[in-house]
Coordinates of C-alpha atoms and ligand atoms in Angstrom, one line a residue:
M222 CA -56.4 -33.6 -47.7
T223 CA -57.2 -35.1 -44.3
A224 CA -54.7 -37.6 -43.0
L225 CA -56.7 -38.9 -40.1
H226 CA -60.4 -38.4 -39.5
I227 CA -62.1 -39.7 -36.3
D228 CA -65.8 -39.4 -35.9
A229 CA -67.8 -40.0 -32.7
I230 CA -65.6 -42.9 -31.3
H231 CA -66.9 -44.6 -28.2
K232 CA -65.2 -47.5 -26.4
Q233 CA -66.4 -49.1 -23.2
F234 CA -64.3 -51.6 -21.2
P235 CA -65.8 -53.4 -18.3
G236 CA -66.2 -50.7 -15.7
V237 CA -64.4 -48.0 -17.7
K238 CA -65.6 -45.8 -20.5
A239 CA -62.2 -45.5 -22.2
L240 CA -63.4 -43.2 -25.0
N241 CA -66.5 -41.1 -24.7
G242 CA -67.2 -39.5 -28.1
I243 CA -64.0 -38.5 -29.8
D244 CA -64.1 -36.3 -32.9
L245 CA -60.8 -35.2 -34.5
S246 CA -59.3 -34.4 -37.8
V247 CA -55.6 -34.1 -38.6
E248 CA -54.6 -32.6 -41.9
C249 CA -51.7 -33.9 -44.0
G250 CA -48.4 -32.4 -43.0
E251 CA -49.5 -31.6 -39.4
F252 CA -47.5 -32.4 -36.3
F253 CA -50.3 -33.2 -33.9
G254 CA -50.0 -34.0 -30.2
L255 CA -52.5 -36.0 -28.2
L256 CA -51.7 -35.1 -24.7
G257 CA -53.2 -36.7 -21.6
P258 CA -52.4 -38.3 -18.3
N259 CA -52.0 -42.1 -17.8
G260 CA -55.4 -43.8 -18.3
A261 CA -56.8 -40.9 -20.4
G262 CA -57.6 -43.2 -23.4
K263 CA -54.6 -42.4 -25.7
S264 CA -53.5 -46.0 -26.4
T265 CA -57.1 -47.1 -26.8
L266 CA -57.6 -44.5 -29.5
I267 CA -54.3 -45.5 -31.2
N268 CA -55.3 -49.1 -31.2
I269 CA -58.6 -48.3 -32.8
I270 CA -56.8 -46.1 -35.4
A271 CA -54.5 -49.1 -36.1
G272 CA -57.4 -51.4 -36.5
L273 CA -56.1 -53.6 -33.6
M274 CA -59.2 -53.0 -31.6
S275 CA -62.7 -52.1 -32.7
A276 CA -64.7 -49.2 -31.3
D277 CA -68.3 -49.7 -30.0
S278 CA -69.4 -47.0 -32.4
G279 CA -67.9 -44.3 -34.6
T280 CA -65.6 -44.3 -37.6
V281 CA -61.9 -43.7 -38.4
S282 CA -60.3 -43.1 -41.7
I283 CA -56.7 -42.7 -42.8
M284 CA -56.0 -40.8 -46.0
G285 CA -59.6 -41.3 -46.8
H286 CA -59.7 -45.0 -46.2
D287 CA -62.0 -46.4 -43.6
V288 CA -60.1 -48.6 -41.2
K289 CA -62.9 -51.1 -41.1
K290 CA -64.2 -51.2 -44.6
D291 CA -60.9 -50.6 -46.3
F292 CA -58.4 -52.0 -43.8
R293 CA -55.6 -52.8 -46.2
Q294 CA -55.4 -49.4 -47.8
A295 CA -55.9 -47.6 -44.5
R296 CA -53.1 -49.7 -42.9
K297 CA -50.8 -49.2 -45.8
N298 CA -50.9 -45.5 -45.2
L299 CA -50.2 -45.8 -41.6
G300 CA -47.1 -46.5 -39.5
I301 CA -47.7 -47.2 -35.8
V302 CA -45.1 -47.1 -33.0
P303 CA -46.9 -49.0 -30.2
Q304 CA -46.4 -48.2 -26.6
E305 CA -45.7 -51.8 -25.6
L306 CA -42.4 -53.4 -26.7
V307 CA -43.5 -56.6 -28.6
F308 CA -41.1 -58.6 -30.7
D309 CA -40.0 -62.0 -32.0
P310 CA -36.9 -62.4 -29.8
F311 CA -35.2 -64.7 -32.3
L312 CA -35.1 -62.3 -35.2
T313 CA -32.3 -59.9 -35.8
V314 CA -33.0 -56.2 -35.9
R315 CA -32.8 -56.1 -39.7
E316 CA -34.9 -59.2 -40.1
S317 CA -37.6 -57.7 -37.8
I318 CA -37.8 -54.6 -39.9
R319 CA -37.8 -56.4 -43.2
L320 CA -40.5 -58.8 -42.0
Q321 CA -42.7 -55.8 -41.0
A322 CA -42.2 -54.2 -44.5
G323 CA -43.1 -57.6 -46.0
Y324 CA -46.6 -57.4 -44.4
Y325 CA -47.2 -54.4 -46.6
G326 CA -46.0 -56.0 -49.8
V327 CA -42.6 -54.3 -49.6
G328 CA -39.9 -56.8 -50.8
K329 CA -36.2 -56.4 -51.8
E330 CA -36.9 -53.1 -53.5
G331 CA -37.4 -51.6 -50.0
Y332 CA -34.1 -52.9 -48.5
D333 CA -32.2 -49.7 -49.3
W334 CA -34.8 -47.6 -47.5
I335 CA -34.7 -50.0 -44.6
D336 CA -31.0 -49.6 -44.3
E337 CA -31.4 -45.9 -44.4
V338 CA -33.9 -46.0 -41.5
I339 CA -31.6 -48.4 -39.5
D340 CA -28.8 -45.8 -40.1
A341 CA -30.9 -42.8 -39.1
L342 CA -31.9 -44.5 -35.9
M343 CA -28.3 -45.4 -35.1
L344 CA -29.0 -49.1 -35.2
T345 CA -26.4 -50.0 -37.8
D346 CA -24.1 -51.6 -35.2
K347 CA -27.0 -53.7 -34.0
A348 CA -28.5 -54.7 -37.3
N349 CA -27.5 -58.3 -37.1
V350 CA -28.1 -58.7 -33.4
N351 CA -31.0 -60.7 -32.0
M352 CA -33.9 -58.6 -30.6
R353 CA -33.7 -60.4 -27.3
A354 CA -30.2 -59.1 -26.7
L355 CA -31.1 -55.4 -27.0
S356 CA -31.7 -52.9 -24.3
G357 CA -35.1 -51.3 -23.9
G358 CA -34.0 -48.1 -25.6
M359 CA -32.6 -50.0 -28.6
K360 CA -35.9 -52.0 -28.8
R361 CA -37.8 -48.7 -28.8
R362 CA -35.7 -47.6 -31.9
V363 CA -36.5 -50.8 -33.7
L364 CA -40.2 -50.2 -33.1
V365 CA -39.8 -46.8 -34.8
A366 CA -37.9 -48.4 -37.7
Q367 CA -40.6 -51.1 -38.1
A368 CA -43.3 -48.4 -38.2
L369 CA -41.4 -46.7 -41.1
A370 CA -40.5 -49.8 -43.0
H371 CA -43.2 -49.4 -45.6
K372 CA -42.8 -45.6 -45.9
P373 CA -46.3 -44.7 -44.7
P374 CA -47.4 -41.0 -45.1
V375 CA -49.0 -41.0 -41.7
I376 CA -47.0 -41.9 -38.6
V377 CA -48.5 -42.4 -35.2
L378 CA -46.2 -42.7 -32.2
D379 CA -47.7 -43.8 -28.9
E380 CA -45.6 -42.4 -26.0
P381 CA -42.3 -43.1 -27.8
T382 CA -40.3 -41.4 -25.2
A383 CA -42.0 -42.7 -22.1
G384 CA -39.3 -44.1 -19.8
V385 CA -36.4 -43.6 -22.2
D386 CA -33.2 -41.9 -21.3
V387 CA -32.5 -38.2 -22.1
E388 CA -30.1 -39.0 -24.9
L389 CA -32.5 -41.4 -26.7
R390 CA -35.4 -39.0 -26.2
R391 CA -33.4 -36.2 -27.9
S392 CA -32.4 -38.4 -30.8
L393 CA -36.0 -39.6 -31.3
W394 CA -37.2 -36.0 -31.2
E395 CA -34.6 -35.1 -33.9
F396 CA -35.6 -38.1 -36.0
I397 CA -39.3 -37.4 -35.7
K398 CA -38.8 -33.8 -36.6
R399 CA -36.8 -34.8 -39.7
L400 CA -39.7 -37.1 -40.8
H401 CA -42.1 -34.3 -40.3
G402 CA -39.8 -32.1 -42.4
Q403 CA -39.9 -34.7 -45.2
G404 CA -43.6 -34.3 -45.4
H405 CA -44.9 -37.1 -43.1
T406 CA -48.0 -36.4 -41.0
I407 CA -47.0 -37.0 -37.4
I408 CA -49.4 -37.9 -34.6
L409 CA -47.7 -38.2 -31.2
T410 CA -49.2 -39.2 -27.9
T411 CA -47.4 -38.1 -24.8
H412 CA -47.9 -37.4 -21.2
Y413 CA -44.9 -35.1 -21.2
L414 CA -46.2 -31.6 -21.5
E415 CA -42.9 -30.1 -22.5
E416 CA -42.7 -32.6 -25.3
A417 CA -46.0 -31.7 -26.8
E418 CA -45.1 -28.0 -26.5
A419 CA -41.7 -28.4 -28.1
L420 CA -42.7 -30.6 -31.0
C421 CA -46.4 -30.2 -31.9
D422 CA -48.1 -27.5 -34.0
R423 CA -51.5 -28.4 -32.6
I424 CA -52.5 -30.2 -29.5
G425 CA -55.6 -32.1 -28.3
I426 CA -55.9 -32.7 -24.6
I427 CA -57.7 -35.9 -23.6
D428 CA -58.9 -36.8 -20.2
H429 CA -61.3 -39.6 -19.2
G430 CA -61.9 -40.4 -22.8
K431 CA -63.0 -36.9 -23.9
L432 CA -61.1 -34.2 -25.7
I433 CA -61.2 -31.3 -23.3
A434 CA -59.1 -28.9 -25.5
L435 CA -58.1 -28.8 -29.1
D436 CA -56.1 -25.9 -30.5
T437 CA -52.8 -24.7 -31.9
T438 CA -50.0 -24.9 -29.4
D439 CA -49.6 -21.1 -29.6
N440 CA -53.3 -20.5 -29.0
L441 CA -53.4 -22.9 -26.1
M442 CA -50.5 -21.1 -24.5
A443 CA -52.0 -17.7 -25.0
S444 CA -55.6 -18.5 -24.0
G445 CA -57.4 -17.6 -20.9
I446 CA -57.1 -21.2 -19.6
A447 CA -53.4 -20.6 -19.2
A448 CA -54.0 -17.8 -16.7
I449 CA -51.9 -19.3 -13.9
S450 CA -48.7 -17.4 -13.1
R451 CA -45.9 -18.1 -10.8
L452 CA -44.0 -15.5 -8.7
R453 CA -40.7 -16.5 -7.2
I454 CA -39.4 -14.2 -4.5
T455 CA -36.0 -14.3 -3.0
I456 CA -36.0 -12.9 0.5
A457 CA -33.3 -11.7 2.8
N458 CA -34.3 -13.8 5.8
S459 CA -37.1 -16.3 6.5
P460 CA -40.1 -14.6 8.1
A461 CA -41.6 -16.2 11.2
V462 CA -45.1 -15.7 9.9
L463 CA -46.5 -15.0 6.5
P464 CA -49.4 -12.7 5.9
E465 CA -52.7 -14.7 6.1
T466 CA -53.9 -13.4 2.7
L467 CA -50.8 -15.0 1.0
K468 CA -51.0 -18.4 2.5
P469 CA -53.5 -19.8 0.0
L470 CA -51.2 -18.7 -2.9
L471 CA -48.0 -20.1 -1.4
A472 CA -46.9 -23.2 -3.5
K473 CA -43.4 -23.7 -2.0
R474 CA -41.4 -22.3 0.8
E475 CA -37.6 -22.4 1.3
P476 CA -35.5 -20.5 3.8
N477 CA -34.7 -17.8 1.3
E478 CA -37.3 -18.3 -1.3
L479 CA -41.1 -18.1 -1.6
L480 CA -43.0 -19.5 -4.6
F481 CA -46.5 -18.2 -5.2
E482 CA -48.9 -19.6 -7.7
Y483 CA -51.9 -17.5 -8.5
D484 CA -54.6 -16.9 -11.1
R485 CA -53.8 -13.7 -13.0
S486 CA -57.5 -12.8 -13.2
K487 CA -57.8 -12.7 -9.4
H488 CA -54.4 -11.5 -8.1
S489 CA -51.6 -9.4 -9.2
V490 CA -47.9 -9.4 -8.6
L491 CA -48.3 -6.0 -6.8
D492 CA -50.8 -7.4 -4.3
I493 CA -48.3 -10.1 -3.3
I494 CA -45.4 -7.7 -3.0
D495 CA -47.4 -5.1 -1.1
A496 CA -48.5 -7.8 1.4
L497 CA -44.9 -9.0 1.9
R498 CA -43.7 -5.4 2.5
A499 CA -46.5 -4.7 4.9
A500 CA -45.2 -7.7 6.9
D501 CA -41.7 -6.3 6.8
I502 CA -40.3 -9.1 4.7
E503 CA -37.2 -7.9 2.8
I504 CA -37.4 -8.7 -0.9
V505 CA -34.1 -9.3 -2.7
D506 CA -35.2 -10.5 -6.1
I507 CA -38.4 -11.2 -8.0
N508 CA -39.0 -13.6 -10.9
T509 CA -42.3 -14.2 -12.7
E510 CA -43.1 -17.2 -14.9
H511 CA -46.1 -17.6 -17.1
A512 CA -48.1 -20.7 -17.6
D513 CA -46.8 -23.7 -19.4
L514 CA -48.9 -26.7 -20.7
E515 CA -48.9 -28.2 -17.2
D516 CA -50.8 -25.2 -16.0
V517 CA -53.1 -25.4 -19.0
F518 CA -53.8 -29.0 -18.1
M519 CA -54.4 -28.1 -14.5
S520 CA -56.8 -25.3 -15.2
L521 CA -58.8 -27.6 -17.6
T522 CA -59.0 -30.5 -15.3
G523 CA -58.4 -29.1 -11.8
R524 CA -55.6 -31.7 -11.4
R525 CA -51.9 -31.4 -11.7
E526 CA -50.1 -33.9 -14.0
P527 CA -48.5 -36.7 -11.9
Ligands
ADP797 P1 -53.5 -44.1 -21.9 O1 -52.9 -44.7 -23.1 O2 -54.0 -42.7 -22.1 O3 -52.7 -44.2 -20.7 P2 -55.4 -46.3 -22.1 O4 -56.1 -46.1 -23.4 O5 -54.4 -47.3 -22.1 O6 -54.9 -44.9 -21.6 O7 -56.5 -46.7 -21.0 C1 -57.7 -45.9 -20.9 C2 -58.6 -46.6 -19.9 O8 -59.1 -47.9 -20.3 C3 -57.8 -46.9 -18.6 O9 -58.7 -46.8 -17.5 C4 -57.4 -48.4 -18.7 O10 -57.3 -49.0 -17.5 C5 -58.6 -48.9 -19.5 N1 -58.2 -50.0 -20.5 C6 -57.3 -50.0 -21.5 N2 -57.2 -51.1 -22.1 C7 -58.1 -52.0 -21.5 C8 -58.4 -53.4 -21.7 N3 -57.9 -54.1 -22.7 N4 -59.4 -53.9 -20.9 C9 -59.9 -53.2 -19.9 N5 -59.6 -51.9 -19.7 C10 -58.7 -51.3 -20.4
MG798 MG1 -51.0 -45.4 -23.4

């Protein structure tokens, strides 16, 4: 069963083609990551999935329900954690979540579940506090709780950890992983490469409104596009001049350390070491690192993530 099906979505804003033909399917039970830099089109796509914005062309369905033709059913199957923090400031935490559940026809019978969610998100102490009195991190937790209030099978989180502190990020990760373990389909947008790598089974990389890569996390990591390697060399003393051939590969230089970044298909560790030795530079230690998602992104787009 397909949890989310996106077919040929286009969206033009004045002066910006935000989405330029997105096709994507996410199967039930997947933990899918939509990764891309700021302005790539992630939130626009999420807003279209949520039915909050309409596409110029193309279709989206959730658990087989078209978001336009069958909005109520589609929306019932979907929980959205939006990127922006929007609330009624005069409601308490518990009221906000119950109200949200009410939109989907969930009444008193859902209150136990709501308290469970409040507890899991460590909001119990704040359950009766007004929204306006909460910190940004606490508001973020309430957004997550609201998205879960009607127990939707498909949960979409739009940059839930952007700008949150390390502790909250960790607890959100744990909570999202738990939801995934309980059978929910998770779709997460992020511009944190390490987050997509740590959490997602499969990743789509979006840039300028186009999917530029779509594969399992493992395959992306192992593929040729991740051919960039790093070589960190500790040296006994800082050389006055470096060999000319190495200058283009030098990413960082400190008194006792040289960091090289190079394409494995063009250079080898031995070339670099030989050139250093030929220049009488004494090598104390050598460390190599293979590509991470950041390198994958760079080799796909030619840009480094900000
Ligand atoms: P992301 O969530 O990946 O950071 P967005 O989907 O928010 O990216 O934005 C994609 C592009 O569309 C950006 O260039 C952004 O400035 C533009 N954009 C987003 N929303 C609007 C809007 N409501 N009106 C005009 N331009 C918009
Ligand atoms: Mg966004």
